[in-house]
Short mmCIF file of C-alpha atoms in Angstrom, two decimals:
data_model
loop_
_atom_site.label_atom_id
_atom_site.label_comp_id
_atom_site.label_asym_id
_atom_site.label_seq_id
_atom_site.Cartn_x
_atom_site.Cartn_y
_atom_site.Cartn_z
CA MET A 1387 23.69 -4.49 -5.60
CA ALA A 1388 19.68 -4.25 -5.17
CA GLU A 1389 19.06 -0.28 -5.70
CA THR A 1390 16.02 1.57 -4.73
CA THR A 1391 13.73 2.45 -7.47
CA GLN A 1392 13.81 6.19 -8.72
CA PRO A 1393 9.92 6.21 -8.70
CA LYS A 1394 9.64 5.02 -5.14
CA PHE A 1395 12.37 7.43 -3.94
CA HIS A 1396 11.21 10.54 -5.83
CA SER A 1397 7.48 9.85 -4.45
CA VAL A 1398 8.89 10.28 -0.83
CA TYR A 1399 10.17 13.85 -2.22
CA SER A 1400 6.52 14.88 -2.88
CA VAL A 1401 5.52 13.79 0.62
CA LEU A 1402 8.24 15.75 2.46
CA LYS A 1403 7.57 18.93 0.27
CA ALA A 1404 3.99 19.10 1.27
CA GLU A 1405 4.83 18.60 5.12
CA LEU A 1406 7.38 21.35 4.78
CA LEU A 1407 4.78 23.59 3.14
CA GLN A 1408 2.38 23.23 5.88
CA ASP A 1409 4.86 23.18 8.63
CA PRO A 1410 3.44 25.98 11.09
CA VAL A 1411 7.13 26.82 12.32
CA PHE A 1412 7.76 28.51 9.08
CA ASP A 1413 4.38 30.45 9.14
CA LEU A 1414 4.17 30.77 5.36
CA THR A 1415 1.91 33.23 3.39
CA ASP A 1416 0.17 32.31 0.13
CA GLU A 1417 2.72 33.85 -1.78
CA SER A 1418 5.68 32.87 0.18
CA ARG A 1419 4.49 29.08 0.01
CA LYS A 1420 4.16 29.42 -3.79
CA TRP A 1421 7.60 30.75 -3.94
CA VAL A 1422 9.28 27.99 -1.64
CA ASP A 1423 7.16 25.32 -3.49
CA ARG A 1424 8.85 26.32 -6.77
CA MET A 1425 12.32 27.10 -5.25
CA MET A 1426 12.48 23.31 -3.53
CA ASP A 1427 11.24 21.92 -7.14
CA TYR A 1428 13.92 23.95 -8.99
CA ASN A 1429 16.86 22.90 -6.46
CA VAL A 1430 16.30 19.60 -4.71
CA PRO A 1431 15.40 16.88 -7.18
CA GLY A 1432 17.10 17.91 -10.27
CA GLY A 1433 20.40 15.75 -9.86
CA LYS A 1434 21.21 12.13 -10.02
CA CYS A 1435 20.23 11.73 -6.42
CA ASN A 1436 23.04 9.18 -5.91
CA ARG A 1437 24.06 10.25 -2.39
CA GLY A 1438 20.06 9.95 -1.42
CA LEU A 1439 19.57 6.61 -3.31
CA SER A 1440 22.82 5.26 -1.68
CA VAL A 1441 21.14 5.32 1.86
CA SER A 1442 18.28 2.62 0.93
CA ASP A 1443 20.87 0.74 -1.16
CA SER A 1444 23.36 0.63 1.73
CA TYR A 1445 20.75 -0.25 4.18
CA LYS A 1446 19.08 -2.95 1.99
CA LEU A 1447 22.64 -4.54 1.35
CA MET A 1448 23.77 -4.54 5.09
CA LYS A 1449 20.40 -6.20 6.02
CA GLU A 1450 20.61 -8.93 3.51
CA LEU A 1451 23.66 -9.76 4.62
CA THR A 1452 23.52 -9.56 8.29
CA ASP A 1453 19.99 -11.56 8.19
CA HIS A 1454 21.65 -14.12 5.21
CA LYS A 1455 18.44 -13.48 3.06
CA LYS A 1456 19.85 -12.10 -0.30
CA GLY A 1457 16.99 -10.48 -2.34
CA LYS A 1458 14.65 -9.99 0.87
CA GLU A 1459 12.84 -6.54 0.28
CA LEU A 1460 12.50 -4.02 2.96
CA SER A 1461 9.42 -2.99 4.29
CA ASP A 1462 7.43 -0.28 2.89
CA ASP A 1463 8.34 1.60 6.52
CA GLU A 1464 12.26 0.63 5.88
CA VAL A 1465 11.95 2.02 2.27
CA PHE A 1466 10.30 5.23 3.06
CA LEU A 1467 12.63 5.75 6.22
CA SER A 1468 15.78 5.29 4.36
CA SER A 1469 14.47 7.38 1.52
CA VAL A 1470 13.65 10.25 4.02
CA LEU A 1471 17.40 10.11 5.23
CA GLY A 1472 18.24 9.89 1.60
CA TRP A 1473 16.33 13.26 0.87
CA CYS A 1474 17.92 14.98 3.92
CA ILE A 1475 21.15 14.43 2.18
CA GLU A 1476 19.69 15.80 -1.13
CA TRP A 1477 18.51 18.97 0.76
CA MET A 1478 21.81 19.63 2.23
CA GLN A 1479 23.43 19.16 -1.12
CA ALA A 1480 20.80 21.61 -2.62
CA CYS A 1481 21.85 24.09 -0.06
CA ALA A 1482 25.34 23.70 -0.46
CA LEU A 1483 25.10 24.09 -4.49
CA LEU A 1484 22.79 26.84 -4.32
CA LEU A 1485 25.01 28.75 -1.97
CA ASP A 1486 28.00 27.67 -3.79
CA ASP A 1487 26.96 28.72 -7.25
CA ILE A 1488 26.43 32.36 -5.89
CA MET A 1489 29.94 32.39 -4.26
CA ASP A 1490 31.45 31.05 -7.57
CA SER A 1491 29.35 33.07 -9.65
CA SER A 1492 28.45 30.37 -11.39
CA HIS A 1493 26.05 30.14 -14.61
CA THR A 1494 24.65 26.85 -14.84
CA ARG A 1495 23.91 23.88 -12.66
CA ARG A 1496 22.37 20.54 -13.60
CA GLY A 1497 21.60 21.56 -17.14
CA HIS A 1498 19.60 24.75 -15.95
CA ILE A 1499 20.64 28.25 -15.05
CA CYS A 1500 21.62 28.69 -11.69
CA TRP A 1501 18.67 29.57 -9.15
CA TYR A 1502 20.06 32.87 -8.30
CA LYS A 1503 20.09 33.98 -11.90
CA GLN A 1504 16.51 33.41 -12.36
CA PRO A 1505 14.25 36.51 -12.90
CA LYS A 1506 13.31 38.40 -9.75
CA VAL A 1507 15.55 35.79 -7.70
CA GLY A 1508 19.03 37.32 -7.35
CA MET A 1509 20.35 37.59 -3.56
CA ILE A 1510 16.94 36.35 -2.38
CA ALA A 1511 18.46 32.97 -3.23
CA ILE A 1512 20.76 33.24 -0.04
CA ASN A 1513 17.90 33.23 2.01
CA ASP A 1514 16.36 30.23 -0.04
CA GLY A 1515 19.69 28.35 0.79
CA LEU A 1516 19.18 29.00 4.40
CA MET A 1517 15.50 27.72 4.07
CA LEU A 1518 16.72 24.44 2.59
CA ARG A 1519 19.13 24.05 5.28
CA ASN A 1520 16.61 24.55 7.90
CA HIS A 1521 14.05 21.88 6.15
CA VAL A 1522 16.50 18.98 7.38
CA PRO A 1523 15.96 19.20 11.11
CA ARG A 1524 12.27 19.55 10.67
CA ILE A 1525 12.14 16.59 8.43
CA LEU A 1526 14.21 14.85 10.90
CA ARG A 1527 12.18 15.54 13.87
CA LYS A 1528 8.85 14.63 12.10
CA HIS A 1529 10.27 11.34 10.99
CA PHE A 1530 12.68 10.08 13.62
CA ARG A 1531 12.15 11.75 17.13
CA THR A 1532 10.55 8.51 18.56
CA LYS A 1533 13.82 6.31 17.15
CA PRO A 1534 16.33 5.26 19.61
CA TYR A 1535 18.95 6.67 17.24
CA TYR A 1536 17.29 10.03 16.62
CA LEU A 1537 20.07 12.33 18.77
CA GLU A 1538 22.81 10.49 16.91
CA LEU A 1539 21.08 11.41 13.75
CA LEU A 1540 21.12 15.08 14.55
CA ASP A 1541 24.78 14.86 15.71
CA LEU A 1542 25.79 13.31 12.47
CA PHE A 1543 24.25 15.86 10.22
CA HIS A 1544 25.41 18.86 12.41
CA GLU A 1545 28.77 17.42 12.11
CA VAL A 1546 28.75 16.92 8.65
CA GLU A 1547 27.55 20.22 8.14
CA CYS A 1548 30.27 21.95 10.26
CA GLN A 1549 32.86 19.91 8.34
CA THR A 1550 31.27 21.11 4.65
CA VAL A 1551 30.71 24.58 5.71
CA ALA A 1552 34.53 24.59 6.88
CA GLY A 1553 35.75 22.99 3.99
CA GLN A 1554 33.82 25.68 1.71
CA MET A 1555 35.51 28.49 3.79
CA ILE A 1556 38.99 27.11 3.47
CA ASP A 1557 38.20 26.82 -0.39
CA LEU A 1558 37.23 30.38 -0.83
CA ILE A 1559 40.34 31.67 1.26
CA THR A 1560 42.64 29.48 -0.39
CA THR A 1561 41.45 30.91 -3.81
CA LEU A 1562 42.30 34.24 -2.44
CA LEU A 1563 45.88 32.95 -1.71
CA GLY A 1564 46.11 31.54 -5.13
CA GLU A 1565 44.75 34.67 -6.87
CA ALA A 1566 48.00 36.36 -5.20
CA ASP A 1567 50.30 33.60 -5.26
CA LEU A 1568 49.45 30.52 -7.30
CA SER A 1569 52.57 28.46 -5.83
CA GLU A 1570 50.44 28.09 -2.50
CA TYR A 1571 48.60 25.44 -4.13
CA LYS A 1572 50.20 22.14 -2.85
CA TYR A 1573 48.59 18.90 -2.20
CA PRO A 1574 47.93 19.17 1.80
CA ILE A 1575 45.67 22.38 1.34
CA HIS A 1576 43.86 20.50 -1.53
CA GLU A 1577 43.28 17.60 0.72
CA ARG A 1578 42.11 19.44 3.30
CA ILE A 1579 39.52 21.27 1.30
CA VAL A 1580 38.54 18.10 -0.51
CA VAL A 1581 38.01 16.04 2.80
CA ALA A 1582 36.04 18.80 4.38
CA LYS A 1583 33.86 19.79 1.58
CA THR A 1584 33.06 16.91 -0.33
CA ALA A 1585 34.25 13.50 1.32
CA TYR A 1586 32.08 13.86 4.34
CA TYR A 1587 28.68 14.56 3.09
CA SER A 1588 29.09 12.59 -0.19
CA PHE A 1589 30.56 9.45 1.11
CA TYR A 1590 30.38 9.14 4.83
CA LEU A 1591 26.90 10.46 5.58
CA PRO A 1592 24.98 8.27 3.49
CA VAL A 1593 26.60 4.94 4.73
CA ALA A 1594 26.77 6.49 8.40
CA CYS A 1595 22.90 7.17 8.26
CA ALA A 1596 22.28 3.48 6.93
CA LEU A 1597 24.59 2.14 9.93
CA LEU A 1598 22.27 4.01 12.50
CA MET A 1599 19.09 2.66 10.95
CA SER A 1600 20.59 -1.06 11.15
CA GLY A 1601 21.07 -0.28 14.90
CA GLU A 1602 24.75 0.24 14.75
CA LYS A 1603 27.12 2.58 16.77
CA LEU A 1604 29.16 4.81 14.29
CA GLU A 1605 32.20 4.93 16.85
CA THR A 1606 32.82 1.19 16.06
CA HIS A 1607 33.36 1.64 12.50
CA SER A 1608 36.08 4.44 12.49
CA GLY A 1609 37.95 2.26 9.63
CA MET A 1610 35.02 2.82 7.50
CA LYS A 1611 34.86 6.47 7.79
CA ASP A 1612 38.61 6.33 6.86
CA ILE A 1613 38.17 4.38 3.85
CA LEU A 1614 34.93 6.69 2.53
CA ILE A 1615 36.86 9.90 3.13
CA GLU A 1616 39.70 8.51 0.90
CA MET A 1617 37.19 7.39 -1.73
CA GLY A 1618 35.78 11.19 -1.57
CA THR A 1619 39.19 12.56 -2.10
CA TYR A 1620 39.50 10.37 -5.36
CA PHE A 1621 36.26 11.48 -6.28
CA GLN A 1622 36.56 15.05 -6.25
CA ALA A 1623 40.24 14.52 -7.92
CA GLN A 1624 37.91 12.74 -10.75
CA ASP A 1625 35.29 15.56 -10.64
CA ASP A 1626 37.99 18.21 -11.17
CA VAL A 1627 39.18 16.29 -14.29
CA ILE A 1628 35.36 16.16 -15.52
CA ASP A 1629 35.10 19.93 -14.59
CA CYS A 1630 37.81 20.68 -17.01
CA PHE A 1631 37.21 18.29 -19.82
CA GLY A 1632 33.89 17.07 -19.74
CA ASP A 1633 31.07 17.74 -22.02
CA PRO A 1634 28.80 20.38 -20.62
CA GLU A 1635 25.60 18.78 -22.53
CA VAL A 1636 26.60 15.50 -20.53
CA ILE A 1637 27.86 16.48 -17.32
CA GLY A 1638 25.02 19.33 -16.81
CA LYS A 1639 26.94 22.38 -16.35
CA ILE A 1640 29.84 24.65 -17.65
CA GLY A 1641 32.99 24.07 -15.67
CA THR A 1642 34.51 27.20 -14.22
CA ASP A 1643 37.37 25.89 -11.81
CA ILE A 1644 39.94 27.52 -14.01
CA GLU A 1645 38.30 30.90 -14.08
CA ASP A 1646 37.32 30.57 -10.52
CA CYS A 1647 41.14 30.29 -9.65
CA LYS A 1648 40.30 27.02 -7.74
CA CYS A 1649 42.64 24.82 -5.77
CA THR A 1650 42.16 21.80 -8.14
CA TRP A 1651 43.82 18.31 -8.39
CA LEU A 1652 44.82 19.24 -12.01
CA VAL A 1653 46.66 22.68 -11.12
CA VAL A 1654 48.34 21.28 -8.10
CA LYS A 1655 49.67 18.42 -10.22
CA ALA A 1656 50.49 20.88 -13.24
CA LEU A 1657 52.63 23.09 -10.64
CA GLU A 1658 54.36 20.08 -9.61
CA LEU A 1659 55.41 19.17 -13.39
CA CYS A 1660 55.77 22.76 -14.98
CA ASP A 1661 59.21 24.04 -16.17
CA GLU A 1662 59.83 27.66 -15.39
CA GLU A 1663 58.27 28.49 -19.12
CA GLN A 1664 55.05 26.46 -18.53
CA LYS A 1665 54.93 27.74 -15.39
CA LYS A 1666 54.76 31.34 -16.38
CA ILE A 1667 51.77 30.40 -18.70
CA LEU A 1668 50.06 28.84 -15.75
CA TYR A 1669 50.57 32.07 -13.86
CA ASP A 1670 49.64 34.54 -16.41
CA ASN A 1671 46.28 32.62 -17.55
CA TYR A 1672 45.11 30.69 -14.30
CA GLY A 1673 41.97 32.24 -12.48
CA LYS A 1674 41.21 34.81 -15.39
CA ASP A 1675 37.67 34.85 -16.63
CA ASP A 1676 38.89 34.94 -20.30
CA PRO A 1677 38.11 32.18 -23.00
CA ASP A 1678 41.42 32.63 -24.28
CA CYS A 1679 43.12 32.23 -21.04
CA VAL A 1680 41.15 29.26 -20.21
CA ALA A 1681 42.00 27.80 -23.45
CA LYS A 1682 45.78 28.15 -22.95
CA VAL A 1683 45.51 26.21 -19.39
CA LYS A 1684 43.75 23.30 -20.78
CA GLU A 1685 46.38 22.99 -23.66
CA LEU A 1686 49.08 23.37 -20.74
CA TYR A 1687 47.27 20.45 -19.06
CA LYS A 1688 47.31 18.60 -22.45
CA THR A 1689 50.84 19.17 -23.05
CA LEU A 1690 51.67 18.03 -19.56
CA LYS A 1691 49.42 14.81 -20.02
CA ILE A 1692 47.56 15.50 -16.86
CA GLN A 1693 44.37 13.45 -17.96
CA GLU A 1694 46.93 10.42 -18.37
CA ILE A 1695 48.56 10.87 -15.29
CA PHE A 1696 45.10 11.05 -13.42
CA GLU A 1697 44.11 7.61 -15.03
CA GLU A 1698 47.29 6.06 -13.24
CA TYR A 1699 46.50 7.62 -10.10
CA GLU A 1700 42.82 6.61 -10.40
CA THR A 1701 44.03 2.94 -11.31
CA LYS A 1702 46.58 2.97 -8.10
CA GLU A 1703 43.66 4.37 -5.81
CA TYR A 1704 41.30 1.99 -6.90
CA GLU A 1705 43.79 -0.77 -5.98
CA LYS A 1706 44.49 0.70 -2.58
CA LEU A 1707 41.01 1.00 -1.93
CA THR A 1708 39.96 -2.40 -2.80
CA LYS A 1709 42.76 -3.93 -0.79
CA SER A 1710 41.51 -1.75 2.22
CA ILE A 1711 37.75 -3.05 1.71
CA ASP A 1712 38.45 -6.56 1.39
CA ALA A 1713 40.31 -6.21 4.95
CA TYR A 1714 37.62 -4.63 6.44
CA PRO A 1715 36.17 -6.99 9.24
CA SER A 1716 32.41 -6.56 8.64
CA LYS A 1717 31.27 -8.14 5.30
CA ALA A 1718 28.20 -6.18 5.35
CA VAL A 1719 29.88 -2.75 5.43
CA GLY A 1720 32.64 -4.05 3.05
CA ALA A 1721 30.06 -4.94 0.24
CA VAL A 1722 28.57 -1.44 0.86
CA LEU A 1723 32.00 0.01 0.20
CA LYS A 1724 32.63 -2.14 -2.58
CA SER A 1725 29.31 -0.88 -4.11
CA PHE A 1726 30.13 2.56 -3.47
CA LEU A 1727 33.82 2.01 -5.20
CA ALA A 1728 32.14 0.44 -8.20
CA LYS A 1729 29.85 3.30 -8.83
CA ILE A 1730 32.44 5.98 -9.18
CA TYR A 1731 35.59 4.10 -10.69
CA ARG A 1732 36.23 5.47 -14.22
CA ARG A 1733 32.95 7.28 -13.99
CA HIS A 1734 32.83 10.36 -16.87
CA TYR A 1735 30.04 12.64 -15.53
#
């Protein structure tokens, strides 16, 4: 799959940032402009940008297969506009992560101290998150209001934001239930959280943006959405394993799912496999902000061979998703789906 180069993509960030800093609707003072400038640089471009880059990559692949001209380069305008949509997703991601870190009392993100823990930031970060959220419609208005798919773009981003916010709420409420009674953690509730909180914006949104740019109607690709949502569910289970067992130096953060009493794939599977003695260990130690308690939970996961069980689950999911993708009627969309699956299969960070 031909991919957008990082330099081209990141050059678009600089353009968008400059536009937002001068957008009269925000009516910034010199001091607040400096704050927002620093805040954007700290929170928006620091990750791997996989979601954002996927818009251009998906659009290019669809265009190649639709026009039957493999290797054909996108025009400068196509590269720019697809990158703009990619950055809108990265802006949404930055908002979600910034606020999520506050709610989870996280310490690090992307290899750095969380924004809200920076000197003199604190709870101002909540307003910063809202600022990032409001940047997205301004970017879309600036660059897409003359496009025939502009309203569909607005609806798409609004729908995905609603899903993500609802998923976060269910996640937080479920955590309260888990703190009171860990037996509440079951697969249906875990899947509901994951679909809403992760799958929509991480998997469906980039491909949907590329489809709209290609002149396609989203309602004709409901099967695509189903496949991407399932892929996102598998991705989050994978992320749960990485949060628990990944090296902080590699993944860029210190995983806190155990301390935060999160309803993860691992704890749901552990509850399913535990005998009564093991269940007591889990109940006594899960959700405790204590290194010894965390170590006991991780040791129990190792005893139950949760990582090996995940590897079996991953193989089955890969085979299932591959079969669904192979049967998809559009070769262009199918190729995009295959490229997404290839990027995440057996990832370790």
